[in-house]
């Protein structure tokens, strides 16, 4: 599986958002975009991560960055998660995990001796020119928003 690195073009995508609309990365050119991939809505680690991004949203906006969370969850699950946690940024649904695969985050995982495919928690920063300025794989849920904000601020 190919891993992405800073300086590479960010793979384009069009995904359905939790509000029923669609988001295309190509439509966000000219803006700094933070994409964080998480395994499953409403699980403890993913909730911690999402709430930290929620709590720093004003700081991301002040730094000129737009945040999107991406998971394989369907739109109804994303809507429930966003509402339950009062999230103030869009969540995007990647049910066929094509975008996860394009970013190299759809990986084989093992839990309690069971092997399965799933999302490796990862965060990317896409510059206004569509090139990656950061590609972070296997990030920790706690502290990810703060670390990413530091990257966006430079």
PDB file of N, CA and C in Angstrom, residues 6-94:
ATOM      1  N   UNK A   6       4.250  14.605   2.228  1.00  0.00           N
ATOM      2  CA  UNK A   6       4.167  16.027   1.906  1.00  0.00           C
ATOM      3  C   UNK A   6       4.758  16.308   0.524  1.00  0.00           C
ATOM      4  N   UNK A   7       4.111  17.230  -0.189  1.00  0.00           N
ATOM      5  CA  UNK A   7       4.532  17.592  -1.537  1.00  0.00           C
ATOM      6  C   UNK A   7       3.781  16.843  -2.617  1.00  0.00           C
ATOM      7  N   UNK A   8       3.133  15.737  -2.240  1.00  0.00           N
ATOM      8  CA  UNK A   8       2.353  14.977  -3.214  1.00  0.00           C
ATOM      9  C   UNK A   8       0.970  15.606  -3.380  1.00  0.00           C
ATOM     10  N   UNK A   9       0.370  15.442  -4.565  1.00  0.00           N
ATOM     11  CA  UNK A   9      -1.008  15.924  -4.721  1.00  0.00           C
ATOM     12  C   UNK A   9      -1.950  15.118  -3.824  1.00  0.00           C
ATOM     13  N   UNK A  10      -2.865  15.801  -3.164  1.00  0.00           N
ATOM     14  CA  UNK A  10      -3.864  15.114  -2.340  1.00  0.00           C
ATOM     15  C   UNK A  10      -4.874  14.456  -3.273  1.00  0.00           C
ATOM     16  N   UNK A  11      -5.158  13.171  -3.081  1.00  0.00           N
ATOM     17  CA  UNK A  11      -6.155  12.518  -3.940  1.00  0.00           C
ATOM     18  C   UNK A  11      -7.514  13.213  -3.836  1.00  0.00           C
ATOM     19  N   UNK A  12      -8.100  13.488  -4.980  1.00  0.00           N
ATOM     20  CA  UNK A  12      -9.405  14.136  -5.004  1.00  0.00           C
ATOM     21  C   UNK A  12     -10.476  13.130  -4.618  1.00  0.00           C
ATOM     22  N   UNK A  13     -11.583  13.634  -4.136  1.00  0.00           N
ATOM     23  CA  UNK A  13     -12.728  12.794  -3.773  1.00  0.00           C
ATOM     24  C   UNK A  13     -13.982  13.643  -3.806  1.00  0.00           C
ATOM     25  N   UNK A  14     -15.101  12.973  -3.903  1.00  0.00           N
ATOM     26  CA  UNK A  14     -16.411  13.577  -3.694  1.00  0.00           C
ATOM     27  C   UNK A  14     -17.153  12.625  -2.773  1.00  0.00           C
ATOM     28  N   UNK A  15     -17.499  13.120  -1.580  1.00  0.00           N
ATOM     29  CA  UNK A  15     -18.159  12.292  -0.573  1.00  0.00           C
ATOM     30  C   UNK A  15     -19.416  12.985  -0.065  1.00  0.00           C
ATOM     31  N   UNK A  16     -20.365  12.169   0.393  1.00  0.00           N
ATOM     32  CA  UNK A  16     -21.585  12.713   0.968  1.00  0.00           C
ATOM     33  C   UNK A  16     -21.290  13.171   2.390  1.00  0.00           C
ATOM     34  N   UNK A  17     -21.792  14.354   2.732  1.00  0.00           N
ATOM     35  CA  UNK A  17     -21.607  14.919   4.062  1.00  0.00           C
ATOM     36  C   UNK A  17     -22.794  14.571   4.953  1.00  0.00           C
ATOM     37  N   UNK A  18     -22.582  14.754   6.243  1.00  0.00           N
ATOM     38  CA  UNK A  18     -23.631  14.437   7.207  1.00  0.00           C
ATOM     39  C   UNK A  18     -24.868  15.323   7.053  1.00  0.00           C
ATOM     40  N   UNK A  19     -24.748  16.436   6.353  1.00  0.00           N
ATOM     41  CA  UNK A  19     -25.916  17.303   6.132  1.00  0.00           C
ATOM     42  C   UNK A  19     -26.671  16.941   4.851  1.00  0.00           C
ATOM     43  N   UNK A  20     -26.230  15.864   4.175  1.00  0.00           N
ATOM     44  CA  UNK A  20     -26.890  15.415   2.954  1.00  0.00           C
ATOM     45  C   UNK A  20     -26.282  15.980   1.684  1.00  0.00           C
ATOM     46  N   UNK A  21     -25.441  17.014   1.806  1.00  0.00           N
ATOM     47  CA  UNK A  21     -24.764  17.572   0.640  1.00  0.00           C
ATOM     48  C   UNK A  21     -23.546  16.742   0.283  1.00  0.00           C
ATOM     49  N   UNK A  22     -22.780  17.221  -0.682  1.00  0.00           N
ATOM     50  CA  UNK A  22     -21.541  16.552  -1.051  1.00  0.00           C
ATOM     51  C   UNK A  22     -20.379  17.531  -0.933  1.00  0.00           C
ATOM     52  N   UNK A  23     -19.206  16.972  -0.707  1.00  0.00           N
ATOM     53  CA  UNK A  23     -17.978  17.757  -0.614  1.00  0.00           C
ATOM     54  C   UNK A  23     -16.963  17.138  -1.558  1.00  0.00           C
ATOM     55  N   UNK A  24     -16.365  17.974  -2.409  1.00  0.00           N
ATOM     56  CA  UNK A  24     -15.286  17.538  -3.293  1.00  0.00           C
ATOM     57  C   UNK A  24     -14.024  18.291  -2.898  1.00  0.00           C
ATOM     58  N   UNK A  25     -12.931  17.581  -2.767  1.00  0.00           N
ATOM     59  CA  UNK A  25     -11.683  18.245  -2.412  1.00  0.00           C
ATOM     60  C   UNK A  25     -11.301  19.272  -3.466  1.00  0.00           C
ATOM     61  N   UNK A  26     -11.515  18.946  -4.741  1.00  0.00           N
ATOM     62  CA  UNK A  26     -11.158  19.890  -5.806  1.00  0.00           C
ATOM     63  C   UNK A  26     -11.929  21.202  -5.684  1.00  0.00           C
ATOM     64  N   UNK A  27     -13.108  21.160  -5.093  1.00  0.00           N
ATOM     65  CA  UNK A  27     -13.895  22.362  -4.891  1.00  0.00           C
ATOM     66  C   UNK A  27     -13.395  23.239  -3.757  1.00  0.00           C
ATOM     67  N   UNK A  28     -12.405  22.749  -3.024  1.00  0.00           N
ATOM     68  CA  UNK A  28     -11.857  23.496  -1.884  1.00  0.00           C
ATOM     69  C   UNK A  28     -10.515  24.127  -2.200  1.00  0.00           C
ATOM     70  N   UNK A  29     -10.111  24.071  -3.476  1.00  0.00           N
ATOM     71  CA  UNK A  29      -8.831  24.689  -3.873  1.00  0.00           C
ATOM     72  C   UNK A  29      -8.809  26.142  -3.426  1.00  0.00           C
ATOM     73  N   UNK A  30      -7.636  26.595  -3.037  1.00  0.00           N
ATOM     74  CA  UNK A  30      -7.489  27.957  -2.562  1.00  0.00           C
ATOM     75  C   UNK A  30      -7.619  28.062  -1.054  1.00  0.00           C
ATOM     76  N   UNK A  31      -7.960  26.935  -0.406  1.00  0.00           N
ATOM     77  CA  UNK A  31      -8.124  26.903   1.046  1.00  0.00           C
ATOM     78  C   UNK A  31      -7.256  25.799   1.637  1.00  0.00           C
ATOM     79  N   UNK A  32      -6.839  25.989   2.870  1.00  0.00           N
ATOM     80  CA  UNK A  32      -6.152  24.919   3.599  1.00  0.00           C
ATOM     81  C   UNK A  32      -7.219  23.990   4.161  1.00  0.00           C
ATOM     82  N   UNK A  33      -7.031  22.694   3.960  1.00  0.00           N
ATOM     83  CA  UNK A  33      -8.016  21.699   4.377  1.00  0.00           C
ATOM     84  C   UNK A  33      -7.344  20.662   5.278  1.00  0.00           C
ATOM     85  N   UNK A  34      -7.988  20.384   6.408  1.00  0.00           N
ATOM     86  CA  UNK A  34      -7.546  19.311   7.300  1.00  0.00           C
ATOM     87  C   UNK A  34      -8.512  18.148   7.111  1.00  0.00           C
ATOM     88  N   UNK A  35      -7.959  16.984   6.783  1.00  0.00           N
ATOM     89  CA  UNK A  35      -8.744  15.751   6.653  1.00  0.00           C
ATOM     90  C   UNK A  35      -8.278  14.800   7.737  1.00  0.00           C
ATOM     91  N   UNK A  36      -9.184  14.429   8.619  1.00  0.00           N
ATOM     92  CA  UNK A  36      -8.788  13.410   9.589  1.00  0.00           C
ATOM     93  C   UNK A  36      -9.685  12.197   9.404  1.00  0.00           C
ATOM     94  N   UNK A  37      -9.039  11.055   9.271  1.00  0.00           N
ATOM     95  CA  UNK A  37      -9.716   9.779   9.056  1.00  0.00           C
ATOM     96  C   UNK A  37      -9.811   9.056  10.388  1.00  0.00           C
ATOM     97  N   UNK A  38     -10.993   8.567  10.706  1.00  0.00           N
ATOM     98  CA  UNK A  38     -11.210   7.874  11.978  1.00  0.00           C
ATOM     99  C   UNK A  38     -12.005   6.591  11.735  1.00  0.00           C
ATOM    100  N   UNK A  39     -11.813   5.586  12.591  1.00  0.00           N
ATOM    101  CA  UNK A  39     -12.417   4.275  12.341  1.00  0.00           C
ATOM    102  C   UNK A  39     -13.937   4.193  12.430  1.00  0.00           C
ATOM    103  N   UNK A  40     -14.548   4.761  13.498  1.00  0.00           N
ATOM    104  CA  UNK A  40     -15.986   4.548  13.681  1.00  0.00           C
ATOM    105  C   UNK A  40     -16.576   5.625  14.592  1.00  0.00           C
ATOM    106  N   UNK A  41     -17.652   6.220  14.115  1.00  0.00           N
ATOM    107  CA  UNK A  41     -18.341   7.255  14.883  1.00  0.00           C
ATOM    108  C   UNK A  41     -18.845   6.706  16.211  1.00  0.00           C
ATOM    109  N   UNK A  42     -18.822   7.566  17.205  1.00  0.00           N
ATOM    110  CA  UNK A  42     -19.396   7.302  18.529  1.00  0.00           C
ATOM    111  C   UNK A  42     -18.640   6.256  19.345  1.00  0.00           C
ATOM    112  N   UNK A  43     -17.419   5.915  18.958  1.00  0.00           N
ATOM    113  CA  UNK A  43     -16.584   5.054  19.791  1.00  0.00           C
ATOM    114  C   UNK A  43     -15.711   5.966  20.665  1.00  0.00           C
ATOM    115  N   UNK A  44     -15.171   5.462  21.758  1.00  0.00           N
ATOM    116  CA  UNK A  44     -14.463   6.339  22.694  1.00  0.00           C
ATOM    117  C   UNK A  44     -13.328   7.167  22.085  1.00  0.00           C
ATOM    118  N   UNK A  45     -12.417   6.542  21.365  1.00  0.00           N
ATOM    119  CA  UNK A  45     -11.297   7.281  20.793  1.00  0.00           C
ATOM    120  C   UNK A  45     -11.743   8.274  19.746  1.00  0.00           C
ATOM    121  N   UNK A  46     -12.683   7.871  18.920  1.00  0.00           N
ATOM    122  CA  UNK A  46     -13.167   8.755  17.854  1.00  0.00           C
ATOM    123  C   UNK A  46     -13.950   9.932  18.429  1.00  0.00           C
ATOM    124  N   UNK A  47     -14.648   9.703  19.530  1.00  0.00           N
ATOM    125  CA  UNK A  47     -15.365  10.789  20.195  1.00  0.00           C
ATOM    126  C   UNK A  47     -14.376  11.780  20.798  1.00  0.00           C
ATOM    127  N   UNK A  48     -13.338  11.280  21.444  1.00  0.00           N
ATOM    128  CA  UNK A  48     -12.299  12.150  22.003  1.00  0.00           C
ATOM    129  C   UNK A  48     -11.696  13.024  20.908  1.00  0.00           C
ATOM    130  N   UNK A  49     -11.320  12.394  19.801  1.00  0.00           N
ATOM    131  CA  UNK A  49     -10.693  13.110  18.701  1.00  0.00           C
ATOM    132  C   UNK A  49     -11.639  14.166  18.122  1.00  0.00           C
ATOM    133  N   UNK A  50     -12.871  13.785  17.848  1.00  0.00           N
ATOM    134  CA  UNK A  50     -13.843  14.709  17.258  1.00  0.00           C
ATOM    135  C   UNK A  50     -14.112  15.899  18.179  1.00  0.00           C
ATOM    136  N   UNK A  51     -14.238  15.633  19.478  1.00  0.00           N
ATOM    137  CA  UNK A  51     -14.525  16.714  20.422  1.00  0.00           C
ATOM    138  C   UNK A  51     -13.341  17.669  20.546  1.00  0.00           C
ATOM    139  N   UNK A  52     -12.131  17.164  20.422  1.00  0.00           N
ATOM    140  CA  UNK A  52     -10.970  18.058  20.447  1.00  0.00           C
ATOM    141  C   UNK A  52     -10.948  18.954  19.204  1.00  0.00           C
ATOM    142  N   UNK A  53     -11.280  18.401  18.050  1.00  0.00           N
ATOM    143  CA  UNK A  53     -11.381  19.237  16.845  1.00  0.00           C
ATOM    144  C   UNK A  53     -12.520  20.247  17.013  1.00  0.00           C
ATOM    145  N   UNK A  54     -13.630  19.822  17.587  1.00  0.00           N
ATOM    146  CA  UNK A  54     -14.761  20.730  17.844  1.00  0.00           C
ATOM    147  C   UNK A  54     -14.321  21.903  18.724  1.00  0.00           C
ATOM    148  N   UNK A  55     -13.625  21.584  19.791  1.00  0.00           N
ATOM    149  CA  UNK A  55     -13.239  22.606  20.760  1.00  0.00           C
ATOM    150  C   UNK A  55     -12.198  23.580  20.231  1.00  0.00           C
ATOM    151  N   UNK A  56     -11.473  23.204  19.173  1.00  0.00           N
ATOM    152  CA  UNK A  56     -10.438  24.077  18.595  1.00  0.00           C
ATOM    153  C   UNK A  56     -10.873  24.673  17.259  1.00  0.00           C
ATOM    154  N   UNK A  57     -12.147  24.498  16.919  1.00  0.00           N
ATOM    155  CA  UNK A  57     -12.643  24.908  15.601  1.00  0.00           C
ATOM    156  C   UNK A  57     -12.394  26.383  15.317  1.00  0.00           C
ATOM    157  N   UNK A  58     -12.599  27.242  16.299  1.00  0.00           N
ATOM    158  CA  UNK A  58     -12.366  28.679  16.086  1.00  0.00           C
ATOM    159  C   UNK A  58     -10.907  28.946  15.753  1.00  0.00           C
ATOM    160  N   UNK A  59     -10.007  28.201  16.372  1.00  0.00           N
ATOM    161  CA  UNK A  59      -8.578  28.378  16.113  1.00  0.00           C
ATOM    162  C   UNK A  59      -8.209  27.902  14.711  1.00  0.00           C
ATOM    163  N   UNK A  60      -8.805  26.790  14.275  1.00  0.00           N
ATOM    164  CA  UNK A  60      -8.565  26.334  12.901  1.00  0.00           C
ATOM    165  C   UNK A  60      -9.068  27.372  11.912  1.00  0.00           C
ATOM    166  N   UNK A  61     -10.268  27.905  12.159  1.00  0.00           N
ATOM    167  CA  UNK A  61     -10.834  28.918  11.257  1.00  0.00           C
ATOM    168  C   UNK A  61      -9.948  30.160  11.231  1.00  0.00           C
ATOM    169  N   UNK A  62      -9.452  30.590  12.391  1.00  0.00           N
ATOM    170  CA  UNK A  62      -8.582  31.760  12.455  1.00  0.00           C
ATOM    171  C   UNK A  62      -7.284  31.536  11.687  1.00  0.00           C
ATOM    172  N   UNK A  63      -6.839  30.274  11.626  1.00  0.00           N
ATOM    173  CA  UNK A  63      -5.623  29.929  10.891  1.00  0.00           C
ATOM    174  C   UNK A  63      -5.916  29.700   9.410  1.00  0.00           C
ATOM    175  N   UNK A  64      -7.192  29.832   9.016  1.00  0.00           N
ATOM    176  CA  UNK A  64      -7.567  29.692   7.612  1.00  0.00           C
ATOM    177  C   UNK A  64      -7.768  28.258   7.151  1.00  0.00           C
ATOM    178  N   UNK A  65      -8.024  27.345   8.094  1.00  0.00           N
ATOM    179  CA  UNK A  65      -8.178  25.926   7.737  1.00  0.00           C
ATOM    180  C   UNK A  65      -9.607  25.446   7.974  1.00  0.00           C
ATOM    181  N   UNK A  66     -10.060  24.574   7.091  1.00  0.00           N
ATOM    182  CA  UNK A  66     -11.353  23.930   7.216  1.00  0.00           C
ATOM    183  C   UNK A  66     -11.119  22.462   7.558  1.00  0.00           C
ATOM    184  N   UNK A  67     -11.841  21.957   8.559  1.00  0.00           N
ATOM    185  CA  UNK A  67     -11.667  20.592   9.048  1.00  0.00           C
ATOM    186  C   UNK A  67     -12.806  19.701   8.550  1.00  0.00           C
ATOM    187  N   UNK A  68     -12.437  18.485   8.118  1.00  0.00           N
ATOM    188  CA  UNK A  68     -13.409  17.456   7.748  1.00  0.00           C
ATOM    189  C   UNK A  68     -12.993  16.142   8.396  1.00  0.00           C
ATOM    190  N   UNK A  69     -13.951  15.456   9.002  1.00  0.00           N
ATOM    191  CA  UNK A  69     -13.728  14.108   9.507  1.00  0.00           C
ATOM    192  C   UNK A  69     -14.265  13.123   8.490  1.00  0.00           C
ATOM    193  N   UNK A  70     -13.521  12.048   8.228  1.00  0.00           N
ATOM    194  CA  UNK A  70     -13.926  11.048   7.231  1.00  0.00           C
ATOM    195  C   UNK A  70     -13.893   9.665   7.861  1.00  0.00           C
ATOM    196  N   UNK A  71     -14.974   8.906   7.672  1.00  0.00           N
ATOM    197  CA  UNK A  71     -15.030   7.525   8.148  1.00  0.00           C
ATOM    198  C   UNK A  71     -15.904   6.702   7.201  1.00  0.00           C
ATOM    199  N   UNK A  72     -15.856   5.379   7.330  1.00  0.00           N
ATOM    200  CA  UNK A  72     -16.710   4.535   6.489  1.00  0.00           C
ATOM    201  C   UNK A  72     -18.171   4.498   6.939  1.00  0.00           C
ATOM    202  N   UNK A  73     -18.500   5.165   8.042  1.00  0.00           N
ATOM    203  CA  UNK A  73     -19.872   5.173   8.545  1.00  0.00           C
ATOM    204  C   UNK A  73     -20.835   5.768   7.524  1.00  0.00           C
ATOM    205  N   UNK A  74     -22.064   5.294   7.552  1.00  0.00           N
ATOM    206  CA  UNK A  74     -23.104   5.859   6.702  1.00  0.00           C
ATOM    207  C   UNK A  74     -23.542   7.221   7.223  1.00  0.00           C
ATOM    208  N   UNK A  75     -24.220   7.975   6.378  1.00  0.00           N
ATOM    209  CA  UNK A  75     -24.660   9.323   6.740  1.00  0.00           C
ATOM    210  C   UNK A  75     -25.529   9.341   8.001  1.00  0.00           C
ATOM    211  N   UNK A  76     -26.496   8.425   8.181  1.00  0.00           N
ATOM    212  CA  UNK A  76     -27.308   8.484   9.408  1.00  0.00           C
ATOM    213  C   UNK A  76     -26.459   8.366  10.691  1.00  0.00           C
ATOM    214  N   UNK A  77     -25.465   7.501  10.681  1.00  0.00           N
ATOM    215  CA  UNK A  77     -24.590   7.357  11.856  1.00  0.00           C
ATOM    216  C   UNK A  77     -23.792   8.639  12.084  1.00  0.00           C
ATOM    217  N   UNK A  78     -23.342   9.268  10.996  1.00  0.00           N
ATOM    218  CA  UNK A  78     -22.599  10.523  11.123  1.00  0.00           C
ATOM    219  C   UNK A  78     -23.493  11.636  11.657  1.00  0.00           C
ATOM    220  N   UNK A  79     -24.732  11.669  11.205  1.00  0.00           N
ATOM    221  CA  UNK A  79     -25.665  12.686  11.695  1.00  0.00           C
ATOM    222  C   UNK A  79     -25.900  12.525  13.195  1.00  0.00           C
ATOM    223  N   UNK A  80     -26.101  11.287  13.647  1.00  0.00           N
ATOM    224  CA  UNK A  80     -26.312  11.033  15.083  1.00  0.00           C
ATOM    225  C   UNK A  80     -25.080  11.432  15.891  1.00  0.00           C
ATOM    226  N   UNK A  81     -23.902  11.099  15.380  1.00  0.00           N
ATOM    227  CA  UNK A  81     -22.644  11.415  16.062  1.00  0.00           C
ATOM    228  C   UNK A  81     -22.460  12.928  16.163  1.00  0.00           C
ATOM    229  N   UNK A  82     -22.662  13.610  15.054  1.00  0.00           N
ATOM    230  CA  UNK A  82     -22.489  15.071  15.039  1.00  0.00           C
ATOM    231  C   UNK A  82     -23.451  15.737  16.019  1.00  0.00           C
ATOM    232  N   UNK A  83     -24.696  15.293  16.005  1.00  0.00           N
ATOM    233  CA  UNK A  83     -25.708  15.875  16.887  1.00  0.00           C
ATOM    234  C   UNK A  83     -25.400  15.571  18.358  1.00  0.00           C
ATOM    235  N   UNK A  84     -25.062  14.338  18.656  1.00  0.00           N
ATOM    236  CA  UNK A  84     -24.794  13.937  20.046  1.00  0.00           C
ATOM    237  C   UNK A  84     -23.613  14.685  20.646  1.00  0.00           C
ATOM    238  N   UNK A  85     -22.622  14.996  19.823  1.00  0.00           N
ATOM    239  CA  UNK A  85     -21.409  15.640  20.325  1.00  0.00           C
ATOM    240  C   UNK A  85     -21.357  17.140  20.029  1.00  0.00           C
ATOM    241  N   UNK A  86     -22.365  17.670  19.363  1.00  0.00           N
ATOM    242  CA  UNK A  86     -22.377  19.094  19.031  1.00  0.00           C
ATOM    243  C   UNK A  86     -21.208  19.488  18.142  1.00  0.00           C
ATOM    244  N   UNK A  87     -20.890  18.634  17.183  1.00  0.00           N
ATOM    245  CA  UNK A  87     -19.740  18.897  16.309  1.00  0.00           C
ATOM    246  C   UNK A  87     -20.054  20.067  15.380  1.00  0.00           C
ATOM    247  N   UNK A  88     -19.061  20.914  15.174  1.00  0.00           N
ATOM    248  CA  UNK A  88     -19.238  22.142  14.410  1.00  0.00           C
ATOM    249  C   UNK A  88     -18.422  22.136  13.113  1.00  0.00           C
ATOM    250  N   UNK A  89     -18.225  20.952  12.575  1.00  0.00           N
ATOM    251  CA  UNK A  89     -17.541  20.785  11.295  1.00  0.00           C
ATOM    252  C   UNK A  89     -18.155  19.571  10.610  1.00  0.00           C
ATOM    253  N   UNK A  90     -18.035  19.475   9.284  1.00  0.00           N
ATOM    254  CA  UNK A  90     -18.673  18.384   8.551  1.00  0.00           C
ATOM    255  C   UNK A  90     -17.970  17.030   8.735  1.00  0.00           C
ATOM    256  N   UNK A  91     -18.796  16.004   8.748  1.00  0.00           N
ATOM    257  CA  UNK A  91     -18.317  14.621   8.717  1.00  0.00           C
ATOM    258  C   UNK A  91     -18.688  14.055   7.355  1.00  0.00           C
ATOM    259  N   UNK A  92     -17.750  13.324   6.747  1.00  0.00           N
ATOM    260  CA  UNK A  92     -17.959  12.794   5.402  1.00  0.00           C
ATOM    261  C   UNK A  92     -18.004  11.275   5.434  1.00  0.00           C
ATOM    262  N   UNK A  93     -18.906  10.712   4.645  1.00  0.00           N
ATOM    263  CA  UNK A  93     -19.126   9.269   4.602  1.00  0.00           C
ATOM    264  C   UNK A  93     -18.387   8.635   3.417  1.00  0.00           C
ATOM    265  N   UNK A  94     -17.579   7.620   3.732  1.00  0.00           N
ATOM    266  CA  UNK A  94     -16.807   6.890   2.714  1.00  0.00           C
ATOM    267  C   UNK A  94     -17.134   5.392   2.836  1.00  0.00           C
TER     268      UNK A  94
END
